[in-house]
XYZ file of C-alpha atoms in Angstrom:
664
model
C -108.419 31.838 37.245
C -104.924 32.540 36.473
C -103.668 35.422 34.338
C -101.928 34.516 31.293
C -98.908 36.871 30.023
C -100.362 39.350 27.188
C -97.557 38.643 24.249
C -98.009 40.207 20.944
C -99.996 39.095 18.027
C -97.541 38.025 14.961
C -99.005 36.941 11.645
C -96.549 34.442 9.784
C -97.298 34.807 6.099
C -96.551 31.697 3.981
C -95.408 32.730 0.192
C -96.571 30.105 -2.143
C -93.310 29.132 -4.439
C -92.882 31.254 -7.767
C -94.890 29.854 -10.439
C -94.953 31.043 -14.047
C -98.171 32.370 -14.865
C -100.819 30.205 -16.851
C -102.835 31.985 -19.186
C -106.541 31.650 -17.950
C -108.500 29.843 -20.379
C -112.669 29.716 -20.066
C -112.947 25.642 -21.123
C -113.125 23.837 -18.089
C -111.112 20.348 -17.895
C -111.970 17.339 -15.718
C -109.402 15.986 -13.330
C -106.573 17.149 -11.294
C -103.578 18.268 -13.620
C -101.764 20.155 -11.244
C -98.551 17.833 -11.236
C -98.176 18.490 -14.825
C -95.892 20.875 -15.636
C -96.662 24.441 -17.185
C -93.516 25.168 -19.788
C -93.144 26.542 -23.038
C -93.877 22.683 -24.430
C -96.611 22.089 -21.492
C -99.539 23.848 -21.651
C -102.382 21.675 -19.454
C -105.177 24.172 -19.471
C -105.215 24.104 -23.335
C -107.177 22.103 -24.639
C -106.493 22.068 -28.092
C -104.167 20.001 -30.192
C -101.447 21.956 -31.409
C -97.802 21.575 -32.517
C -95.678 21.855 -29.859
C -93.652 25.516 -30.592
C -90.186 25.977 -28.349
C -88.952 22.780 -29.232
C -85.845 22.841 -30.709
C -84.328 20.906 -33.626
C -81.451 18.743 -33.314
C -78.363 19.193 -36.565
C -77.527 15.821 -38.048
C -74.105 17.130 -37.460
C -74.573 17.218 -33.940
C -74.290 13.807 -32.722
C -73.231 14.319 -28.724
C -76.639 12.522 -28.008
C -75.305 9.102 -29.090
C -72.155 9.583 -27.259
C -72.201 7.737 -23.927
C -69.447 7.372 -21.824
C -67.670 4.030 -22.621
C -66.543 1.889 -19.477
C -62.599 0.073 -19.302
C -62.596 -3.052 -19.480
C -61.578 -3.731 -16.483
C -64.036 -1.753 -15.158
C -66.892 -4.022 -16.979
C -65.074 -7.039 -16.044
C -64.917 -6.320 -11.950
C -66.722 -8.750 -10.154
C -67.367 -9.430 -6.455
C -67.651 -12.346 -4.137
C -70.530 -11.240 -2.605
C -74.002 -12.351 -3.301
C -75.303 -8.842 -2.570
C -75.888 -6.687 -5.804
C -73.776 -4.203 -6.118
C -74.266 -0.195 -6.956
C -73.733 0.401 -10.858
C -71.456 2.542 -11.470
C -71.928 6.043 -12.278
C -71.150 7.135 -15.787
C -67.971 9.984 -16.724
C -70.158 12.761 -17.202
C -69.027 14.340 -20.431
C -68.315 18.166 -20.748
C -71.865 18.902 -22.063
C -73.673 17.136 -18.953
C -71.298 19.738 -16.810
C -72.525 22.532 -18.828
C -75.813 21.411 -18.226
C -75.415 21.067 -14.656
C -74.171 24.747 -14.709
C -77.068 26.203 -16.647
C -79.563 24.308 -14.330
C -77.708 25.617 -11.114
C -77.394 29.616 -12.646
C -81.117 29.294 -13.583
C -82.086 28.295 -10.230
C -80.204 31.405 -8.622
C -81.289 33.652 -10.950
C -85.167 32.350 -10.746
C -85.478 32.527 -14.144
C -87.896 29.540 -15.440
C -86.300 26.772 -17.553
C -86.632 26.034 -21.050
C -88.079 22.719 -21.924
C -85.258 19.801 -22.466
C -87.154 18.005 -25.024
C -85.501 17.755 -28.409
C -86.468 16.786 -31.643
C -84.532 14.772 -33.519
C -86.419 13.460 -36.240
C -89.449 14.784 -38.568
C -90.057 12.017 -40.766
C -88.394 8.576 -41.886
C -85.328 9.995 -43.919
C -84.609 11.872 -40.770
C -84.745 8.969 -38.731
C -82.192 7.079 -41.055
C -80.005 8.873 -41.286
C -80.108 9.039 -37.473
C -79.868 5.540 -36.877
C -76.825 4.646 -39.889
C -74.790 7.099 -37.279
C -75.688 4.632 -34.300
C -72.526 3.033 -32.890
C -72.845 -0.889 -33.154
C -73.204 -1.202 -29.537
C -76.029 0.623 -29.610
C -80.017 0.387 -30.769
C -79.347 -0.822 -34.058
C -83.053 -0.948 -35.039
C -86.530 0.752 -34.194
C -89.379 -1.513 -34.592
C -92.267 -1.028 -36.717
C -95.745 -2.059 -37.246
C -95.724 -4.952 -39.387
C -96.487 -3.971 -42.897
C -96.693 -7.601 -44.149
C -93.374 -7.384 -46.688
C -91.816 -9.259 -44.471
C -89.181 -6.448 -43.371
C -88.874 -7.970 -39.734
C -86.965 -10.823 -40.951
C -84.508 -8.667 -42.163
C -80.808 -8.867 -41.013
C -77.565 -6.137 -40.712
C -75.057 -6.045 -43.182
C -71.685 -5.408 -41.507
C -71.670 -1.790 -42.138
C -68.513 -0.091 -43.982
C -68.460 3.950 -43.294
C -65.570 4.796 -46.487
C -63.627 3.229 -48.459
C -61.416 0.577 -46.759
C -58.040 -1.196 -48.370
C -59.325 -5.134 -49.095
C -63.025 -4.241 -48.941
C -64.741 -5.234 -52.551
C -67.323 -2.109 -52.534
C -70.135 -3.279 -55.109
C -70.489 -1.095 -58.232
C -73.767 -0.533 -58.834
C -74.886 -1.211 -62.932
C -74.529 2.251 -64.475
C -77.905 2.306 -66.568
C -81.188 4.199 -66.306
C -83.110 1.285 -65.682
C -80.980 0.363 -62.447
C -80.917 3.846 -61.104
C -85.033 4.098 -61.468
C -85.426 0.651 -58.858
C -83.708 3.306 -56.101
C -81.762 0.315 -54.717
C -79.802 1.323 -51.362
C -76.756 -0.466 -51.373
C -74.293 1.619 -49.888
C -72.686 -1.225 -47.587
C -72.921 -3.899 -50.139
C -69.385 -5.869 -50.639
C -68.594 -8.942 -52.753
C -67.651 -10.236 -49.450
C -70.542 -9.141 -47.710
C -71.420 -12.802 -45.943
C -75.506 -13.153 -47.041
C -77.789 -15.543 -45.062
C -81.366 -17.019 -45.927
C -80.940 -16.711 -49.700
C -84.431 -18.047 -51.417
C -84.036 -21.150 -53.274
C -83.759 -21.074 -57.288
C -87.286 -21.522 -58.176
C -87.866 -24.669 -59.721
C -87.731 -25.311 -63.864
C -91.292 -26.707 -64.759
C -91.083 -25.736 -68.491
C -88.797 -26.866 -71.109
C -88.449 -26.412 -74.755
C -87.851 -29.270 -77.341
C -88.027 -30.064 -81.326
C -90.831 -30.277 -82.743
C -92.201 -34.138 -83.624
C -92.652 -34.670 -87.534
C -95.751 -35.136 -87.713
C -96.153 -31.081 -86.069
C -94.306 -29.779 -89.230
C -97.082 -29.233 -90.987
C -99.663 -28.108 -88.199
C -101.059 -24.632 -88.621
C -101.319 -22.300 -85.612
C -103.843 -19.590 -84.760
C -104.354 -16.474 -86.073
C -102.168 -14.059 -83.839
C -104.711 -11.213 -82.528
C -106.325 -14.419 -80.543
C -104.814 -16.207 -77.832
C -103.640 -19.855 -78.928
C -106.252 -22.758 -78.007
C -104.534 -24.146 -74.993
C -105.562 -20.688 -73.173
C -108.948 -21.663 -71.315
C -109.895 -19.487 -68.734
C -113.240 -20.599 -69.006
C -113.140 -24.362 -69.709
C -114.071 -26.263 -71.147
C -114.816 -23.511 -73.389
C -112.766 -21.620 -75.615
C -111.944 -17.828 -76.058
C -114.505 -16.563 -78.130
C -113.212 -14.363 -81.434
C -115.865 -11.286 -80.894
C -115.799 -8.902 -84.049
C -115.263 -5.176 -82.614
C -118.774 -3.356 -83.627
C -117.715 -0.034 -82.566
C -115.537 1.841 -79.885
C -115.444 5.952 -78.890
C -113.748 7.951 -76.492
C -116.124 8.777 -73.688
C -113.900 11.224 -72.114
C -112.963 14.566 -73.329
C -108.986 15.411 -74.177
C -107.832 16.870 -70.870
C -109.053 14.336 -68.325
C -107.646 12.724 -65.511
C -108.351 9.593 -67.191
C -108.871 8.039 -70.625
C -112.435 6.253 -70.534
C -113.473 4.311 -73.648
C -116.789 2.612 -74.665
C -116.523 -0.809 -76.745
C -119.887 -2.317 -78.872
C -118.740 -5.502 -79.328
C -120.906 -8.109 -81.368
C -121.570 -11.598 -79.616
C -124.371 -12.548 -81.886
C -122.616 -15.533 -82.798
C -121.694 -16.237 -79.174
C -122.336 -19.983 -78.689
C -124.290 -21.811 -76.495
C -122.945 -23.133 -73.159
C -124.381 -25.565 -70.965
C -127.189 -24.023 -68.665
C -128.224 -22.033 -71.041
C -126.283 -18.831 -69.146
C -126.576 -16.051 -70.892
C -125.269 -12.102 -70.412
C -127.639 -10.346 -67.750
C -127.640 -6.952 -65.956
C -124.714 -6.365 -63.815
C -122.258 -9.278 -65.188
C -119.016 -8.493 -66.424
C -117.322 -10.074 -69.338
C -113.912 -11.603 -69.271
C -110.947 -10.139 -71.633
C -107.912 -12.397 -72.410
C -105.187 -9.039 -72.934
C -102.086 -10.022 -75.335
C -98.577 -8.063 -73.897
C -97.233 -5.592 -76.118
C -95.436 -6.586 -79.260
C -92.893 -4.387 -78.537
C -92.044 -5.221 -74.856
C -92.150 -8.896 -76.183
C -89.341 -8.661 -78.700
C -87.771 -6.214 -76.098
C -87.381 -9.042 -73.582
C -86.121 -11.568 -76.506
C -83.757 -8.894 -77.140
C -82.182 -8.696 -73.274
C -82.175 -12.374 -73.745
C -79.703 -12.843 -76.724
C -83.459 -14.725 -78.291
C -82.604 -14.488 -82.189
C -84.957 -13.335 -84.180
C -85.204 -16.307 -86.684
C -86.427 -18.902 -83.983
C -89.032 -16.210 -81.653
C -91.831 -17.384 -84.272
C -90.396 -20.693 -84.932
C -93.507 -23.565 -83.433
C -91.273 -25.630 -80.689
C -92.806 -28.163 -78.322
C -93.567 -27.247 -74.794
C -93.562 -29.302 -71.813
C -94.499 -28.944 -68.494
C -93.919 -30.822 -64.902
C -96.964 -29.785 -63.257
C -99.878 -26.951 -62.791
C -102.158 -25.163 -64.731
C -100.267 -22.875 -66.937
C -100.447 -21.807 -69.656
C -104.357 -22.468 -69.520
C -104.916 -20.522 -67.060
C -107.808 -22.547 -64.969
C -106.908 -26.038 -66.752
C -106.298 -28.974 -64.319
C -103.140 -29.200 -62.653
C -101.025 -31.522 -64.532
C -98.324 -32.664 -66.367
C -99.197 -30.744 -70.525
C -97.408 -31.195 -73.975
C -98.358 -28.407 -76.305
C -96.552 -26.946 -80.252
C -96.626 -23.450 -79.875
C -93.966 -20.551 -80.664
C -91.924 -18.512 -78.290
C -94.204 -15.219 -78.892
C -97.194 -16.915 -78.704
C -96.179 -17.685 -74.995
C -94.782 -14.554 -74.012
C -97.776 -12.453 -75.927
C -100.177 -14.242 -74.162
C -99.700 -16.512 -71.436
C -96.848 -14.547 -69.364
C -97.508 -11.743 -67.283
C -94.332 -8.852 -67.438
C -95.523 -5.762 -65.932
C -98.391 -6.104 -63.448
C -96.807 -8.119 -60.762
C -94.121 -6.997 -58.354
C -90.816 -9.044 -58.581
C -90.203 -11.677 -55.862
C -87.592 -13.104 -54.971
C -87.350 -16.003 -56.688
C -87.439 -13.936 -59.711
C -84.607 -12.068 -58.450
C -82.569 -15.437 -57.525
C -82.989 -16.492 -61.075
C -81.748 -13.432 -63.012
C -78.228 -13.789 -60.310
C -77.905 -17.519 -61.351
C -77.961 -16.950 -65.037
C -75.516 -13.412 -64.051
C -71.549 -13.103 -65.432
C -71.074 -9.981 -63.739
C -69.776 -10.353 -59.725
C -71.373 -7.237 -58.704
C -74.654 -7.455 -60.727
C -74.891 -11.243 -59.357
C -74.265 -9.867 -55.677
C -77.057 -7.054 -55.871
C -79.570 -9.875 -56.987
C -78.282 -12.433 -54.330
C -78.318 -9.231 -51.985
C -82.168 -9.029 -52.734
C -82.827 -12.460 -52.668
C -80.961 -12.754 -49.000
C -82.838 -11.821 -45.185
C -80.132 -8.695 -45.647
C -82.043 -7.067 -48.432
C -85.107 -7.712 -47.111
C -85.698 -3.793 -46.649
C -84.669 -2.934 -49.952
C -86.268 -5.971 -51.589
C -89.861 -4.811 -49.442
C -89.079 -0.603 -51.330
C -88.840 -1.974 -54.368
C -92.387 -3.782 -53.915
C -93.994 -1.454 -52.824
C -93.148 0.922 -55.433
C -94.799 0.809 -58.923
C -94.634 -2.672 -60.201
C -91.285 -2.995 -62.072
C -91.769 -4.793 -65.156
C -88.980 -7.909 -66.228
C -88.025 -5.984 -69.693
C -86.463 -2.918 -66.978
C -85.090 -5.799 -64.329
C -83.213 -7.404 -68.061
C -81.869 -3.630 -68.287
C -80.958 -2.892 -65.127
C -78.944 -6.476 -64.893
C -77.966 -6.687 -68.296
C -75.217 -9.665 -67.420
C -78.656 -11.892 -66.654
C -79.626 -14.086 -69.793
C -81.952 -16.707 -68.139
C -83.021 -19.402 -70.469
C -86.668 -18.828 -71.392
C -88.559 -21.759 -70.677
C -86.662 -21.284 -66.584
C -87.950 -17.642 -66.495
C -91.188 -18.517 -67.936
C -91.343 -21.301 -64.810
C -91.366 -18.055 -62.557
C -93.159 -14.989 -63.661
C -96.889 -15.281 -63.248
C -99.933 -16.525 -65.613
C -100.840 -13.632 -67.825
C -105.013 -13.733 -66.144
C -108.156 -12.201 -67.962
C -109.231 -8.955 -67.037
C -113.006 -8.272 -66.479
C -114.990 -5.255 -67.276
C -118.519 -4.874 -66.015
C -121.600 -4.207 -68.833
C -122.453 -0.899 -68.999
C -126.630 -1.388 -70.601
C -129.202 -3.894 -70.676
C -127.994 -6.687 -72.933
C -131.196 -7.542 -73.574
C -131.707 -4.300 -75.494
C -128.117 -3.402 -76.872
C -128.465 -4.621 -80.727
C -128.361 -2.366 -84.125
C -130.930 -2.095 -86.276
C -131.473 -3.129 -90.058
C -132.441 -5.862 -92.083
C -129.832 -7.933 -90.189
C -129.760 -7.263 -86.538
C -126.699 -7.597 -84.485
C -126.524 -8.621 -80.431
C -123.684 -5.883 -79.031
C -122.439 -6.260 -75.371
C -121.219 -2.926 -73.827
C -118.493 -1.893 -71.939
C -116.624 0.849 -70.443
C -113.076 0.846 -69.640
C -110.735 3.264 -67.887
C -107.165 2.872 -69.045
C -104.428 2.355 -66.066
C -101.201 4.385 -66.419
C -98.254 4.332 -63.997
C -94.908 5.852 -64.582
C -92.282 4.490 -67.296
C -88.829 3.761 -66.522
C -88.387 4.906 -69.881
C -90.144 7.990 -69.789
C -93.864 9.220 -69.833
C -96.156 6.395 -68.910
C -97.027 3.256 -69.318
C -100.426 1.498 -69.686
C -101.910 -1.554 -68.067
C -102.171 -4.700 -69.961
C -105.456 -4.831 -70.542
C -106.406 -1.246 -70.430
C -103.521 -0.668 -72.432
C -104.631 -3.815 -75.119
C -108.376 -2.822 -75.371
C -107.222 1.289 -76.347
C -104.995 0.723 -78.914
C -107.982 -1.417 -80.814
C -109.761 1.755 -80.206
C -107.423 4.259 -81.476
C -107.437 2.101 -84.267
C -110.906 1.920 -85.164
C -111.785 5.766 -83.928
C -108.666 6.563 -86.109
C -109.564 4.535 -89.567
C -113.529 6.851 -88.793
C -111.501 10.299 -88.885
C -110.246 9.147 -92.124
C -113.419 7.701 -93.729
C -112.233 4.191 -93.540
C -115.082 1.699 -92.735
C -114.207 -0.024 -89.670
C -115.300 -3.249 -90.356
C -112.444 -3.165 -93.204
C -110.241 -3.389 -90.426
C -110.566 -7.184 -88.948
C -110.724 -6.159 -85.077
C -111.339 -8.496 -83.013
C -111.541 -8.602 -78.868
C -110.742 -12.053 -77.732
C -113.464 -12.500 -74.887
C -115.742 -15.178 -72.968
C -118.904 -14.924 -70.826
C -117.262 -14.190 -67.722
C -118.884 -13.446 -64.446
C -122.652 -13.467 -64.362
C -123.277 -14.516 -60.952
C -121.227 -11.318 -59.212
C -123.121 -9.551 -56.473
C -124.531 -6.330 -58.812
C -125.896 -9.175 -61.155
C -127.355 -11.470 -58.332
C -128.580 -8.340 -56.122
C -130.576 -6.282 -58.892
C -134.049 -6.425 -58.448
C -136.702 -5.143 -60.423
C -139.089 -4.080 -58.109
C -138.582 -1.210 -55.441
C -136.709 1.442 -54.603
C -133.021 1.565 -55.874
C -130.176 4.185 -55.154
C -127.322 3.759 -57.371
C -123.942 5.201 -55.976
C -121.282 5.371 -57.932
C -117.682 7.285 -59.239
C -115.679 7.223 -62.156
C -116.023 4.243 -64.284
C -118.139 2.662 -61.733
C -121.214 4.086 -62.658
C -121.151 2.430 -65.690
C -123.354 -0.977 -64.604
C -125.558 1.317 -63.640
C -126.628 2.692 -66.826
C -128.208 -0.337 -67.446
C -130.089 -1.227 -64.178
C -132.002 2.209 -65.217
C -132.091 0.496 -68.309
C -133.771 -2.376 -67.290
C -135.976 -0.424 -65.053
C -137.208 2.203 -67.482
C -139.081 -1.452 -68.588
C -141.505 -1.216 -65.604
C -143.967 1.577 -66.068
C -144.404 1.521 -62.084
C -140.527 1.244 -61.469
C -139.455 4.026 -63.591
C -139.742 6.766 -60.840
C -138.482 4.289 -58.317
C -134.435 4.866 -58.548
C -131.938 7.441 -58.336
C -128.373 7.760 -59.249
C -125.704 9.464 -57.371
C -122.254 10.369 -59.613
C -119.187 11.423 -58.728
C -116.888 12.938 -61.194
C -113.590 15.011 -61.627
C -115.230 17.376 -63.937
C -118.256 17.119 -65.233
C -116.890 18.928 -68.915
C -114.024 16.618 -69.138
C -115.222 13.179 -67.626
C -118.435 12.631 -67.198
C -119.334 9.503 -68.379
C -122.778 8.292 -70.771
C -124.334 12.045 -70.306
C -127.443 12.757 -72.104
C -127.463 8.337 -72.789
C -129.331 6.775 -69.435
C -133.336 6.886 -71.474
C -134.674 8.575 -69.228
C -134.990 12.721 -67.711
C -131.621 12.503 -66.206
C -131.938 15.600 -64.711
C -134.777 13.962 -62.194
C -133.152 10.758 -61.246
C -129.399 11.340 -61.421
C -127.189 13.746 -59.156
C -123.589 14.434 -60.442
C -121.270 15.591 -57.778
C -117.924 17.187 -58.884
C -114.811 17.018 -57.133
C -112.549 19.338 -59.365
C -114.957 22.024 -60.258
C -117.488 23.929 -58.987
C -118.479 23.329 -55.423
C -115.243 20.673 -55.242
C -117.556 18.449 -53.690
C -117.125 14.383 -53.333
C -119.804 11.165 -53.530
C -119.633 10.633 -50.177
C -120.491 14.211 -49.666
C -123.476 14.398 -51.299
C -124.661 11.186 -49.531
C -124.618 12.507 -46.315
C -126.491 15.814 -48.435
C -129.112 12.657 -49.297
C -129.611 11.552 -45.988
C -133.638 11.087 -46.405
C -133.105 9.871 -49.686
C -130.962 6.957 -48.071
C -133.125 6.448 -44.887
C -136.174 5.787 -46.933
C -134.420 3.463 -49.119
C -132.380 1.323 -47.376
C -135.834 1.129 -44.794
C -137.862 0.232 -47.735
C -139.914 -3.146 -49.074
C -137.282 -4.321 -51.137
C -134.971 -1.376 -50.877
C -131.570 -1.268 -52.625
C -128.278 0.622 -52.005
C -125.916 0.240 -54.702
C -122.524 1.289 -54.042
C -119.388 1.114 -57.134
C -116.481 2.683 -57.194
C -113.255 2.339 -59.267
C -110.853 2.871 -55.859
C -111.000 1.627 -52.317
C -110.832 4.968 -51.116
C -114.489 6.098 -52.869
C -115.951 2.659 -51.150
C -114.695 3.226 -47.889
C -115.896 7.087 -48.222
C -119.047 6.047 -49.296
C -119.643 3.696 -46.229
C -118.554 6.157 -43.526
C -120.911 8.737 -44.806
C -123.778 5.498 -44.958
C -123.056 5.116 -40.951
C -123.488 8.553 -40.294
C -126.367 8.703 -41.809
C -127.566 6.084 -39.659
C -126.548 7.489 -36.586
C -128.494 10.882 -37.420
C -131.397 9.330 -38.487
C -131.613 6.297 -36.735
C -130.472 7.663 -33.199
C -127.397 5.179 -33.102
C -124.424 5.040 -32.304
C -120.797 4.493 -34.997
C -121.194 0.738 -33.591
C -124.891 0.565 -33.790
C -124.587 1.858 -37.301
C -122.207 -0.186 -38.906
C -124.100 -3.151 -37.312
C -127.188 -2.060 -39.085
C -125.589 -1.589 -42.591
C -123.613 -5.043 -41.700
C -126.961 -6.712 -41.550
C -128.710 -5.095 -45.002
C -125.346 -6.360 -46.230
C -126.398 -10.015 -45.472
C -129.691 -9.508 -46.020
C -128.754 -8.168 -50.020
C -130.503 -4.940 -49.661
C -126.697 -2.735 -48.943
C -124.420 -4.063 -52.065
C -120.868 -2.941 -52.181
C -118.611 -3.268 -55.409
C -114.779 -2.395 -55.520
C -113.576 -2.398 -59.357
C -110.042 -2.192 -58.225
C -109.498 -5.717 -58.105
C -105.800 -6.563 -57.833
C -104.257 -5.804 -60.791
C -103.854 -8.885 -62.214
C -107.471 -8.752 -62.912
C -108.512 -4.960 -63.724
C -105.720 -2.797 -65.524
């Protein structure tokens, strides 16, 4: 065997590249994250979601990120005869880029870890708007959002003018509080701006004329009752029900005022089918616009006081107006301008339409106001139009004050406005039990009404059409009682009709089986009637439970001591602004055993009734949690469980916050 020469052994130490030391974590992360860099804004070993630290905030005065190098026209137009794609021209580097490269090289030499290059440029919508307004015309002009359903994606840009230029007619907005409160953004609008896709002038379907000689001696109805052609319950007329009594259920300081009304229906006319008031049903009320609002519109339109209450002949070419739910056909009626504006036109519950802005523009004599109104009716004004619709609803009165040069004819204005619709209120008692005592007992229906309020451009708050109308009646009666005046001498009436007696609450009420009633705010009112009816059956008296959500039991707990039963045994009150500060959906989770027992019992029913959409969604989420925990279901199975119960009529959820035209 040959001998090999002996060489000294050599050990080669291979040094790993220097890395920043990451903090040790006891939490094991699945997957390989070695390719994820470690920096001040990247911590792959930390599973806790946290706001990135060390991120720079960019000042809006520094717009260098937006300044890209431009090519000369000669370079941009250079072409080659070869079919082979040419290499793209290299962009010219700015001083900022060179400085960044020098800094990077210096970092490598010193072995220092680089700081994050991510720059925070926006933290809210206002920041993004200001950034986009500074982007050059050649850059990106719009960030496409998820569709909100308001038509913002149909907007088209205006030709923007960054500063006053000689010969450019910048629009001068009106100088009044009503216009300022609209908060319209028309900074780049000029009198010469090209507007496209402007909506057409709304069709004029209403016209006025003098009354015929045969109608001179015709008597109109009482001023506190809608005219006979207003028929929300055809072929029956609106009933003029005496207001027997009213009281405020909430205490001073409550966030929302709620009133209780006792309405006399002893002489309510019989209807076909022998339909009667039922537990869980709702009556309809035809509200009246405030006289001061109607007079304000008359004043803005320049209509003299002498003709506001004068009889006129009204002709319509088509539609149901002003009958609410009458046949769609032409009509000829005898009425007054005030009757139409008070009872038939909704002047505050709906967001303004482009057709309304177009109508105001058509009859506007000021070029600046006219251009703004046309802008709101066009594709270029789509963004401003959407902003206006998503805020507090703007009244017709505010628009006429904001654009004082607009004076459309009243008949054409009525053609563009929505019909004033009835409001529906759930019965808060068992209608078979509510009546007065004495030699001549009177049959009553009871309702609870919470006053809807929103900000008013004149200052303070304005009330909803329906709730404000009923509150005014209640205050007159309450103030009279305080002065020792018999309320019956006031001759107060409520224009009402037997409304929704086949709604889910009424249809699904059953006299047998356990029942869990979950309500918040005025949504608990119909459950009072449920409990009263159940008390009539001895075997069911102990099979009903109520979970009632309130803000503060000392201020806005409705019907305390008026349930006709030992309330501590069947009713749990949850306060969100006092004590433990708990919402009703949290109590649903605490009462999981009760929920599970009721919904799985024979003929068991769970009713949910609230005055807001959020309350209903919160309770449904809590019910899903209960089903997941008690039934060992996953989320999808739990949701399907409650959906099946809903189809079987055992789970009934109703939100009293209908569209504004139905509930305020």
